[in-house]
A tleap script that builds the chain and sets N, CA, C and O, in Angstrom:
source leaprc.protein.ff14SB
mol = sequence {
  NMET ASP GLY GLN ALA GLY ALA GLU ARG LEU
  ASP ALA ALA ARG LEU GLY ALA GLU LEU GLY
  GLU ARG ALA THR LEU VAL GLN PHE SER THR
  ALA PHE CYS GLN PRO CYS ARG ALA THR ARG
  ARG THR LEU ALA GLU VAL ALA GLY MET VAL
  GLU GLY VAL ALA HIE VAL GLU ILE ASP ALA
  GLU ALA ARG LEU ALA LEU VAL ARG ASP LEU
  GLY ILE SER ARG THR PRO THR VAL LEU VAL
  LEU ASP ALA GLY ALA GLY SER SER ALA GLY
  PRO ARG GLY SER PRO VAL PRO SER THR SER
  SER PRO PRO SER ALA GLY ARG SER ASP GLY
  CPRO
}
set mol.1.N position { 15.714 -7.566 16.707 }
set mol.1.CA position { 14.770 -8.619 16.357 }
set mol.1.C position { 13.478 -7.982 15.881 }
set mol.1.O position { 12.437 -8.120 16.524 }
set mol.2.N position { 13.542 -7.298 14.779 }
set mol.2.CA position { 12.464 -6.526 14.209 }
set mol.2.C position { 11.192 -7.350 14.024 }
set mol.2.O position { 11.210 -8.386 13.361 }
set mol.3.N position { 10.094 -6.890 14.609 }
set mol.3.CA position { 8.809 -7.531 14.423 }
set mol.3.C position { 8.580 -8.758 15.256 }
set mol.3.O position { 7.522 -9.377 15.151 }
set mol.4.N position { 9.535 -9.136 16.084 }
set mol.4.CA position { 9.404 -10.377 16.826 }
set mol.4.C position { 9.206 -10.172 18.327 }
set mol.4.O position { 8.673 -11.056 18.998 }
set mol.5.N position { 9.614 -9.053 18.853 }
set mol.5.CA position { 9.712 -8.851 20.296 }
set mol.5.C position { 8.458 -9.217 21.075 }
set mol.5.O position { 8.550 -9.963 22.050 }
set mol.6.N position { 7.291 -8.720 20.681 }
set mol.6.CA position { 6.097 -8.994 21.464 }
set mol.6.C position { 5.042 -9.742 20.692 }
set mol.6.O position { 3.870 -9.724 21.066 }
set mol.7.N position { 5.437 -10.403 19.615 }
set mol.7.CA position { 4.465 -11.043 18.731 }
set mol.7.C position { 3.656 -12.121 19.431 }
set mol.7.O position { 2.500 -12.347 19.074 }
set mol.8.N position { 4.244 -12.802 20.434 }
set mol.8.CA position { 3.519 -13.878 21.088 }
set mol.8.C position { 2.327 -13.367 21.893 }
set mol.8.O position { 1.477 -14.162 22.293 }
set mol.9.N position { 2.246 -12.083 22.136 }
set mol.9.CA position { 1.162 -11.516 22.928 }
set mol.9.C position { 0.042 -10.923 22.079 }
set mol.9.O position { -0.886 -10.322 22.622 }
set mol.10.N position { 0.108 -11.075 20.793 }
set mol.10.CA position { -0.933 -10.504 19.938 }
set mol.10.C position { -2.208 -11.320 20.025 }
set mol.10.O position { -2.177 -12.550 20.002 }
set mol.11.N position { -3.323 -10.626 20.125 }
set mol.11.CA position { -4.630 -11.271 20.097 }
set mol.11.C position { -5.601 -10.343 19.386 }
set mol.11.O position { -5.235 -9.231 19.006 }
set mol.12.N position { -6.838 -10.793 19.203 }
set mol.12.CA position { -7.831 -10.012 18.467 }
set mol.12.C position { -8.070 -8.650 19.114 }
set mol.12.O position { -8.208 -7.650 18.410 }
set mol.13.N position { -8.120 -8.599 20.426 }
set mol.13.CA position { -8.363 -7.327 21.111 }
set mol.13.C position { -7.218 -6.352 20.871 }
set mol.13.O position { -7.447 -5.168 20.624 }
set mol.14.N position { -6.015 -6.838 20.942 }
set mol.14.CA position { -4.848 -5.965 20.761 }
set mol.14.C position { -4.715 -5.488 19.317 }
set mol.14.O position { -4.299 -4.357 19.067 }
set mol.15.N position { -5.069 -6.352 18.376 }
set mol.15.CA position { -4.998 -5.972 16.965 }
set mol.15.C position { -6.200 -5.139 16.533 }
set mol.15.O position { -6.119 -4.370 15.575 }
set mol.16.N position { -7.306 -5.294 17.239 }
set mol.16.CA position { -8.518 -4.590 16.850 }
set mol.16.C position { -9.208 -5.235 15.668 }
set mol.16.O position { -9.936 -4.573 14.928 }
set mol.17.N position { -8.980 -6.533 15.486 }
set mol.17.CA position { -9.577 -7.268 14.371 }
set mol.17.C position { -9.655 -8.742 14.737 }
set mol.17.O position { -8.914 -9.224 15.595 }
set mol.18.N position { -10.560 -9.448 14.076 }
set mol.18.CA position { -10.698 -10.881 14.292 }
set mol.18.C position { -9.528 -11.632 13.668 }
set mol.18.O position { -9.053 -11.278 12.589 }
set mol.19.N position { -9.077 -12.661 14.352 }
set mol.19.CA position { -8.007 -13.506 13.836 }
set mol.19.C position { -8.585 -14.615 12.967 }
set mol.19.O position { -9.748 -14.990 13.118 }
set mol.20.N position { -7.775 -15.131 12.065 }
set mol.20.CA position { -8.193 -16.243 11.232 }
set mol.20.C position { -8.227 -17.530 12.032 }
set mol.20.O position { -7.516 -17.661 13.029 }
set mol.21.N position { -9.043 -18.478 11.608 }
set mol.21.CA position { -9.142 -19.770 12.297 }
set mol.21.C position { -7.845 -20.560 12.202 }
set mol.21.O position { -7.466 -21.255 13.144 }
set mol.22.N position { -7.160 -20.454 11.056 }
set mol.22.CA position { -5.900 -21.194 10.841 }
set mol.22.C position { -4.675 -20.309 11.012 }
set mol.22.O position { -3.679 -20.722 11.606 }
set mol.23.N position { -4.754 -19.102 10.495 }
set mol.23.CA position { -3.608 -18.186 10.540 }
set mol.23.C position { -4.084 -16.763 10.286 }
set mol.23.O position { -5.156 -16.537 9.725 }
set mol.24.N position { -3.261 -15.810 10.712 }
set mol.24.CA position { -3.555 -14.402 10.479 }
set mol.24.C position { -2.303 -13.736 9.931 }
set mol.24.O position { -1.217 -13.854 10.500 }
set mol.25.N position { -2.473 -13.034 8.818 }
set mol.25.CA position { -1.392 -12.279 8.196 }
set mol.25.C position { -1.554 -10.837 8.643 }
set mol.25.O position { -2.460 -10.142 8.183 }
set mol.26.N position { -0.686 -10.380 9.535 }
set mol.26.CA position { -0.781 -9.030 10.095 }
set mol.26.C position { 0.223 -8.150 9.372 }
set mol.26.O position { 1.433 -8.357 9.465 }
set mol.27.N position { -0.298 -7.163 8.649 }
set mol.27.CA position { 0.537 -6.268 7.858 }
set mol.27.C position { 0.581 -4.896 8.504 }
set mol.27.O position { -0.462 -4.302 8.778 }
set mol.28.N position { 1.779 -4.390 8.747 }
set mol.28.CA position { 1.971 -3.033 9.242 }
set mol.28.C position { 2.339 -2.157 8.051 }
set mol.28.O position { 3.320 -2.425 7.358 }
set mol.29.N position { 1.551 -1.110 7.813 }
set mol.29.CA position { 1.709 -0.247 6.651 }
set mol.29.C position { 1.651 1.219 7.058 }
set mol.29.O position { 1.281 1.556 8.183 }
set mol.30.N position { 2.022 2.078 6.123 }
set mol.30.CA position { 1.852 3.516 6.276 }
set mol.30.C position { 1.207 4.061 5.008 }
set mol.30.O position { 1.238 3.415 3.961 }
set mol.31.N position { 0.629 5.239 5.106 }
set mol.31.CA position { -0.138 5.818 4.007 }
set mol.31.C position { 0.676 6.002 2.731 }
set mol.31.O position { 0.153 5.789 1.637 }
set mol.32.N position { 1.925 6.388 2.844 }
set mol.32.CA position { 2.713 6.696 1.656 }
set mol.32.C position { 3.697 5.599 1.278 }
set mol.32.O position { 4.630 5.838 0.511 }
set mol.33.N position { 3.499 4.417 1.804 }
set mol.33.CA position { 4.379 3.279 1.532 }
set mol.33.C position { 3.927 2.593 0.245 }
set mol.33.O position { 2.922 1.884 0.233 }
set mol.34.N position { 4.673 2.808 -0.836 }
set mol.34.CA position { 4.320 2.200 -2.116 }
set mol.34.C position { 4.377 0.669 -2.067 }
set mol.34.O position { 3.453 0.027 -2.566 }
set mol.35.N position { 5.413 0.055 -1.490 }
set mol.35.CA position { 5.448 -1.414 -1.436 }
set mol.35.C position { 4.307 -2.007 -0.606 }
set mol.35.O position { 3.942 -3.167 -0.795 }
set mol.36.N position { 3.741 -1.217 0.310 }
set mol.36.CA position { 2.637 -1.710 1.128 }
set mol.36.C position { 1.420 -2.051 0.271 }
set mol.36.O position { 0.657 -2.955 0.610 }
set mol.37.N position { 1.235 -1.339 -0.825 }
set mol.37.CA position { 0.086 -1.589 -1.708 }
set mol.37.C position { 0.183 -2.968 -2.348 }
set mol.37.O position { -0.794 -3.715 -2.386 }
set mol.38.N position { 1.371 -3.297 -2.849 }
set mol.38.CA position { 1.566 -4.614 -3.464 }
set mol.38.C position { 1.422 -5.717 -2.418 }
set mol.38.O position { 0.848 -6.772 -2.687 }
set mol.39.N position { 1.950 -5.459 -1.230 }
set mol.39.CA position { 1.846 -6.432 -0.143 }
set mol.39.C position { 0.388 -6.640 0.237 }
set mol.39.O position { -0.044 -7.774 0.442 }
set mol.40.N position { -0.371 -5.557 0.333 }
set mol.40.CA position { -1.798 -5.627 0.664 }
set mol.40.C position { -2.542 -6.506 -0.344 }
set mol.40.O position { -3.321 -7.378 0.041 }
set mol.41.N position { -2.297 -6.270 -1.631 }
set mol.41.CA position { -2.981 -7.057 -2.678 }
set mol.41.C position { -2.637 -8.538 -2.567 }
set mol.41.O position { -3.515 -9.397 -2.656 }
set mol.42.N position { -1.364 -8.827 -2.375 }
set mol.42.CA position { -0.918 -10.221 -2.302 }
set mol.42.C position { -1.494 -10.933 -1.087 }
set mol.42.O position { -1.988 -12.055 -1.200 }
set mol.43.N position { -1.433 -10.285 0.077 }
set mol.43.CA position { -1.949 -10.916 1.299 }
set mol.43.C position { -3.462 -11.080 1.247 }
set mol.43.O position { -3.991 -12.090 1.711 }
set mol.44.N position { -4.162 -10.102 0.691 }
set mol.44.CA position { -5.620 -10.221 0.544 }
set mol.44.C position { -5.966 -11.383 -0.382 }
set mol.44.O position { -6.938 -12.102 -0.152 }
set mol.45.N position { -5.168 -11.561 -1.426 }
set mol.45.CA position { -5.387 -12.677 -2.350 }
set mol.45.C position { -5.163 -14.014 -1.645 }
set mol.45.O position { -5.952 -14.945 -1.806 }
set mol.46.N position { -4.101 -14.106 -0.873 }
set mol.46.CA position { -3.813 -15.338 -0.130 }
set mol.46.C position { -4.948 -15.630 0.846 }
set mol.46.O position { -5.432 -16.760 0.921 }
set mol.47.N position { -5.372 -14.610 1.594 }
set mol.47.CA position { -6.456 -14.797 2.564 }
set mol.47.C position { -7.746 -15.230 1.874 }
set mol.47.O position { -8.530 -15.992 2.440 }
set mol.48.N position { -7.965 -14.749 0.662 }
set mol.48.CA position { -9.155 -15.136 -0.094 }
set mol.48.C position { -9.091 -16.550 -0.635 }
set mol.48.O position { -10.124 -17.185 -0.844 }
set mol.49.N position { -7.881 -17.051 -0.864 }
set mol.49.CA position { -7.704 -18.384 -1.440 }
set mol.49.C position { -7.625 -19.483 -0.394 }
set mol.49.O position { -7.999 -20.624 -0.665 }
set mol.50.N position { -7.147 -19.157 0.787 }
set mol.50.CA position { -6.910 -20.179 1.805 }
set mol.50.C position { -7.936 -20.034 2.924 }
set mol.50.O position { -7.966 -19.026 3.631 }
set mol.51.N position { -8.761 -21.038 3.069 }
set mol.51.CA position { -9.809 -21.021 4.088 }
set mol.51.C position { -9.199 -20.916 5.485 }
set mol.51.O position { -8.237 -21.611 5.810 }
set mol.52.N position { -9.774 -20.036 6.301 }
set mol.52.CA position { -9.325 -19.886 7.677 }
set mol.52.C position { -8.162 -18.932 7.863 }
set mol.52.O position { -7.673 -18.768 8.981 }
set mol.53.N position { -7.705 -18.294 6.784 }
set mol.53.CA position { -6.617 -17.319 6.873 }
set mol.53.C position { -7.202 -15.926 6.748 }
set mol.53.O position { -7.985 -15.653 5.837 }
set mol.54.N position { -6.821 -15.035 7.672 }
set mol.54.CA position { -7.294 -13.657 7.658 }
set mol.54.C position { -6.129 -12.712 7.403 }
set mol.54.O position { -4.990 -12.991 7.780 }
set mol.55.N position { -6.429 -11.595 6.761 }
set mol.55.CA position { -5.440 -10.536 6.540 }
set mol.55.C position { -5.889 -9.324 7.346 }
set mol.55.O position { -7.007 -8.835 7.187 }
set mol.56.N position { -5.001 -8.850 8.211 }
set mol.56.CA position { -5.281 -7.673 9.041 }
set mol.56.C position { -4.214 -6.644 8.728 }
set mol.56.O position { -3.020 -6.914 8.856 }
set mol.57.N position { -4.654 -5.453 8.312 }
set mol.57.CA position { -3.701 -4.385 8.032 }
set mol.57.C position { -3.758 -3.355 9.154 }
set mol.57.O position { -4.833 -2.885 9.529 }
set mol.58.N position { -2.593 -3.015 9.680 }
set mol.58.CA position { -2.468 -2.066 10.779 }
set mol.58.C position { -1.780 -0.809 10.253 }
set mol.58.O position { -0.723 -0.892 9.628 }
set mol.59.N position { -2.383 0.356 10.507 }
set mol.59.CA position { -1.762 1.631 10.168 }
set mol.59.C position { -0.682 1.900 11.211 }
set mol.59.O position { -0.987 2.217 12.360 }
set mol.60.N position { 0.574 1.773 10.809 }
set mol.60.CA position { 1.688 1.905 11.747 }
set mol.60.C position { 1.744 3.282 12.399 }
set mol.60.O position { 2.133 3.405 13.560 }
set mol.61.N position { 1.363 4.303 11.667 }
set mol.61.CA position { 1.399 5.663 12.228 }
set mol.61.C position { 0.319 5.859 13.283 }
set mol.61.O position { 0.527 6.567 14.268 }
set mol.62.N position { -0.821 5.238 13.077 }
set mol.62.CA position { -1.930 5.379 14.032 }
set mol.62.C position { -1.757 4.481 15.251 }
set mol.62.O position { -2.362 4.728 16.294 }
set mol.63.N position { -0.947 3.454 15.130 }
set mol.63.CA position { -0.765 2.484 16.218 }
set mol.63.C position { 0.692 2.438 16.683 }
set mol.63.O position { 1.271 1.360 16.818 }
set mol.64.N position { 1.276 3.604 16.925 }
set mol.64.CA position { 2.695 3.705 17.274 }
set mol.64.C position { 3.076 2.902 18.518 }
set mol.64.O position { 4.156 2.315 18.564 }
set mol.65.N position { 2.207 2.870 19.518 }
set mol.65.CA position { 2.531 2.112 20.735 }
set mol.65.C position { 2.721 0.634 20.410 }
set mol.65.O position { 3.671 0.013 20.886 }
set mol.66.N position { 1.833 0.071 19.611 }
set mol.66.CA position { 1.938 -1.334 19.221 }
set mol.66.C position { 3.187 -1.557 18.373 }
set mol.66.O position { 3.915 -2.527 18.581 }
set mol.67.N position { 3.434 -0.669 17.426 }
set mol.67.CA position { 4.606 -0.767 16.554 }
set mol.67.C position { 5.888 -0.767 17.389 }
set mol.67.O position { 6.782 -1.583 17.166 }
set mol.68.N position { 5.967 0.142 18.336 }
set mol.68.CA position { 7.165 0.215 19.185 }
set mol.68.C position { 7.300 -1.016 20.069 }
set mol.68.O position { 8.400 -1.538 20.252 }
set mol.69.N position { 6.183 -1.477 20.616 }
set mol.69.CA position { 6.216 -2.654 21.485 }
set mol.69.C position { 6.701 -3.889 20.735 }
set mol.69.O position { 7.390 -4.736 21.305 }
set mol.70.N position { 6.346 -3.991 19.474 }
set mol.70.CA position { 6.739 -5.148 18.662 }
set mol.70.C position { 8.106 -4.969 18.014 }
set mol.70.O position { 8.639 -5.912 17.428 }
set mol.71.N position { 8.675 -3.783 18.110 }
set mol.71.CA position { 9.981 -3.534 17.522 }
set mol.71.C position { 9.967 -3.414 16.014 }
set mol.71.O position { 10.967 -3.709 15.359 }
set mol.72.N position { 8.859 -2.990 15.456 }
set mol.72.CA position { 8.747 -2.840 14.006 }
set mol.72.C position { 9.424 -1.539 13.598 }
set mol.72.O position { 9.126 -0.479 14.149 }
set mol.73.N position { 10.334 -1.621 12.633 }
set mol.73.CA position { 11.107 -0.449 12.259 }
set mol.73.C position { 10.907 -0.006 10.814 }
set mol.73.O position { 11.437 1.032 10.419 }
set mol.74.N position { 10.158 -0.766 10.016 }
set mol.74.CA position { 9.924 -0.374 8.632 }
set mol.74.C position { 8.620 -0.991 8.133 }
set mol.74.O position { 8.106 -1.961 8.690 }
set mol.75.N position { 8.113 -0.397 7.074 }
set mol.75.CA position { 6.909 -0.923 6.448 }
set mol.75.C position { 7.211 -1.211 4.984 }
set mol.75.O position { 8.021 -0.520 4.365 }
set mol.76.N position { 6.563 -2.226 4.433 }
set mol.76.CA position { 5.658 -3.129 5.129 }
set mol.76.C position { 6.417 -4.162 5.966 }
set mol.76.O position { 7.501 -4.617 5.600 }
set mol.77.N position { 5.822 -4.506 7.078 }
set mol.77.CA position { 6.269 -5.643 7.880 }
set mol.77.C position { 5.063 -6.545 8.032 }
set mol.77.O position { 3.961 -6.075 8.316 }
set mol.78.N position { 5.267 -7.839 7.843 }
set mol.78.CA position { 4.179 -8.811 7.944 }
set mol.78.C position { 4.524 -9.832 9.016 }
set mol.78.O position { 5.594 -10.441 8.992 }
set mol.79.N position { 3.612 -10.009 9.948 }
set mol.79.CA position { 3.728 -11.065 10.944 }
set mol.79.C position { 2.737 -12.153 10.572 }
set mol.79.O position { 1.590 -11.858 10.234 }
set mol.80.N position { 3.159 -13.394 10.627 }
set mol.80.CA position { 2.286 -14.524 10.330 }
set mol.80.C position { 2.007 -15.212 11.657 }
set mol.80.O position { 2.892 -15.831 12.249 }
set mol.81.N position { 0.771 -15.097 12.113 }
set mol.81.CA position { 0.370 -15.679 13.392 }
set mol.81.C position { -0.347 -16.995 13.171 }
set mol.81.O position { -1.154 -17.122 12.251 }
set mol.82.N position { -0.053 -17.977 14.015 }
set mol.82.CA position { -0.794 -19.230 13.929 }
set mol.82.C position { -2.167 -19.035 14.571 }
set mol.82.O position { -2.486 -17.939 15.033 }
set mol.83.N position { -2.961 -20.071 14.601 }
set mol.83.CA position { -4.340 -19.961 15.089 }
set mol.83.C position { -4.421 -19.433 16.515 }
set mol.83.O position { -5.378 -18.739 16.857 }
set mol.84.N position { -3.447 -19.744 17.346 }
set mol.84.CA position { -3.449 -19.272 18.722 }
set mol.84.C position { -2.701 -17.976 18.902 }
set mol.84.O position { -2.550 -17.507 20.030 }
set mol.85.N position { -2.224 -17.376 17.812 }
set mol.85.CA position { -1.423 -16.151 17.831 }
set mol.85.C position { -0.201 -16.331 18.716 }
set mol.85.O position { 0.295 -15.373 19.309 }
set mol.86.N position { 0.282 -17.567 18.802 }
set mol.86.CA position { 1.406 -17.849 19.673 }
set mol.86.C position { 2.751 -17.850 18.992 }
set mol.86.O position { 3.777 -17.785 19.669 }
set mol.87.N position { 2.785 -17.921 17.685 }
set mol.87.CA position { 4.069 -17.885 16.998 }
set mol.87.C position { 3.938 -16.965 15.807 }
set mol.87.O position { 2.841 -16.698 15.316 }
set mol.88.N position { 5.062 -16.495 15.364 }
set mol.88.CA position { 5.023 -15.591 14.223 }
set mol.88.C position { 6.310 -15.656 13.440 }
set mol.88.O position { 7.342 -16.116 13.930 }
set mol.89.N position { 6.228 -15.195 12.233 }
set mol.89.CA position { 7.385 -14.987 11.386 }
set mol.89.C position { 7.235 -13.593 10.821 }
set mol.89.O position { 6.112 -13.134 10.611 }
set mol.90.N position { 8.304 -12.926 10.576 }
set mol.90.CA position { 8.195 -11.534 10.168 }
set mol.90.C position { 8.927 -11.165 8.904 }
set mol.90.O position { 9.954 -10.488 8.967 }
set mol.91.N position { 8.429 -11.592 7.742 }
set mol.91.CA position { 9.058 -11.132 6.511 }
set mol.91.C position { 8.871 -9.625 6.353 }
set mol.91.O position { 7.861 -9.072 6.788 }
set mol.92.N position { 9.824 -8.979 5.747 }
set mol.92.CA position { 9.743 -7.544 5.548 }
set mol.92.C position { 9.861 -7.223 4.075 }
set mol.92.O position { 10.507 -7.952 3.323 }
set mol.93.N position { 9.244 -6.144 3.665 }
set mol.93.CA position { 9.306 -5.709 2.282 }
set mol.93.C position { 8.154 -6.280 1.482 }
set mol.93.O position { 7.389 -7.120 1.956 }
set mol.94.N position { 8.055 -5.801 0.265 }
set mol.94.CA position { 6.961 -6.251 -0.581 }
set mol.94.C position { 7.341 -7.525 -1.311 }
set mol.94.O position { 8.525 -7.810 -1.492 }
set mol.95.N position { 6.347 -8.292 -1.732 }
set mol.95.CA position { 6.636 -9.503 -2.497 }
set mol.95.C position { 7.306 -9.131 -3.809 }
set mol.95.O position { 6.922 -8.152 -4.448 }
set mol.96.N position { 8.289 -9.894 -4.208 }
set mol.96.CA position { 9.014 -9.630 -5.443 }
set mol.96.C position { 8.735 -10.774 -6.408 }
set mol.96.O position { 9.007 -11.932 -6.092 }
set mol.97.N position { 8.190 -10.457 -7.596 }
set mol.97.CA position { 7.942 -11.525 -8.574 }
set mol.97.C position { 9.240 -12.254 -8.906 }
set mol.97.O position { 10.316 -11.655 -8.900 }
set mol.98.N position { 9.136 -13.523 -9.191 }
set mol.98.CA position { 10.316 -14.337 -9.450 }
set mol.98.C position { 11.072 -13.893 -10.691 }
set mol.98.O position { 12.236 -14.259 -10.855 }
set mol.99.N position { 10.451 -13.118 -11.570 }
set mol.99.CA position { 11.118 -12.645 -12.777 }
set mol.99.C position { 11.885 -11.355 -12.547 }
set mol.99.O position { 12.569 -10.880 -13.454 }
set mol.100.N position { 11.790 -10.778 -11.356 }
set mol.100.CA position { 12.480 -9.530 -11.064 }
set mol.100.C position { 13.958 -9.764 -10.838 }
set mol.100.O position { 14.375 -10.829 -10.381 }
set mol.101.N position { 14.732 -8.765 -11.160 }
set mol.101.CA position { 16.165 -8.791 -10.880 }
set mol.101.C position { 16.381 -8.356 -9.453 }
set mol.101.O position { 15.580 -7.596 -8.909 }
set mol.102.N position { 17.447 -8.823 -8.838 }
set mol.102.CA position { 17.761 -8.358 -7.494 }
set mol.102.C position { 17.958 -6.842 -7.508 }
set mol.102.O position { 18.354 -6.287 -8.533 }
set mol.103.N position { 17.687 -6.158 -6.382 }
set mol.103.CA position { 17.802 -4.706 -6.338 }
set mol.103.C position { 19.172 -4.194 -6.761 }
set mol.103.O position { 19.269 -3.086 -7.287 }
set mol.104.N position { 20.232 -4.966 -6.547 }
set mol.104.CA position { 21.572 -4.495 -6.883 }
set mol.104.C position { 21.956 -4.767 -8.341 }
set mol.104.O position { 23.013 -4.329 -8.796 }
set mol.105.N position { 21.109 -5.482 -9.066 }
set mol.105.CA position { 21.426 -5.816 -10.451 }
set mol.105.C position { 21.553 -4.553 -11.291 }
set mol.105.O position { 20.691 -3.674 -11.255 }
set mol.106.N position { 22.626 -4.482 -12.034 }
set mol.106.CA position { 22.809 -3.345 -12.928 }
set mol.106.C position { 23.316 -2.105 -12.219 }
set mol.106.O position { 23.491 -1.062 -12.850 }
set mol.107.N position { 23.551 -2.197 -10.939 }
set mol.107.CA position { 24.020 -1.037 -10.175 }
set mol.107.C position { 25.490 -1.217 -9.876 }
set mol.107.O position { 25.936 -2.306 -9.513 }
set mol.108.N position { 26.218 -0.172 -10.025 }
set mol.108.CA position { 27.636 -0.239 -9.723 }
set mol.108.C position { 27.935 0.666 -8.535 }
set mol.108.O position { 27.701 1.873 -8.587 }
set mol.109.N position { 28.454 0.070 -7.463 }
set mol.109.CA position { 28.807 0.843 -6.294 }
set mol.109.C position { 30.266 1.263 -6.328 }
set mol.109.O position { 30.701 2.066 -5.504 }
set mol.110.N position { 31.001 0.742 -7.249 }
set mol.110.CA position { 32.420 1.027 -7.321 }
set mol.110.C position { 32.763 1.870 -8.524 }
set mol.110.O position { 31.878 2.276 -9.277 }
set mol.111.N position { 34.065 2.142 -8.716 }
set mol.111.CA position { 34.502 2.957 -9.861 }
set mol.111.C position { 34.338 2.271 -11.184 }
set mol.111.O position { 34.667 2.845 -12.222 }
savepdb mol mol.pdb
quit
């Protein structure tokens, strides 16, 4: 249950950042994660457009205890916390534009 195990216990003190009034987009990233950059831009844009939504980026390498406690196994991982940080959803990977082909498109795994 990647990213879900301890999500209900997240708060501003544990994250080291203020939570949004309506929601908080918590992104777990690493320094060399290329998809994390696109995710960062998209989440920052959403937080800028929607009042009361905050974007918090966590360096997964620097916060290994938190990453392990939450069961996060890859970056980027995004948790969406409600105003009380009581529920979350955990999409993984970077946002993919609707015009993109699926990753397997054009690839042949067989003979």
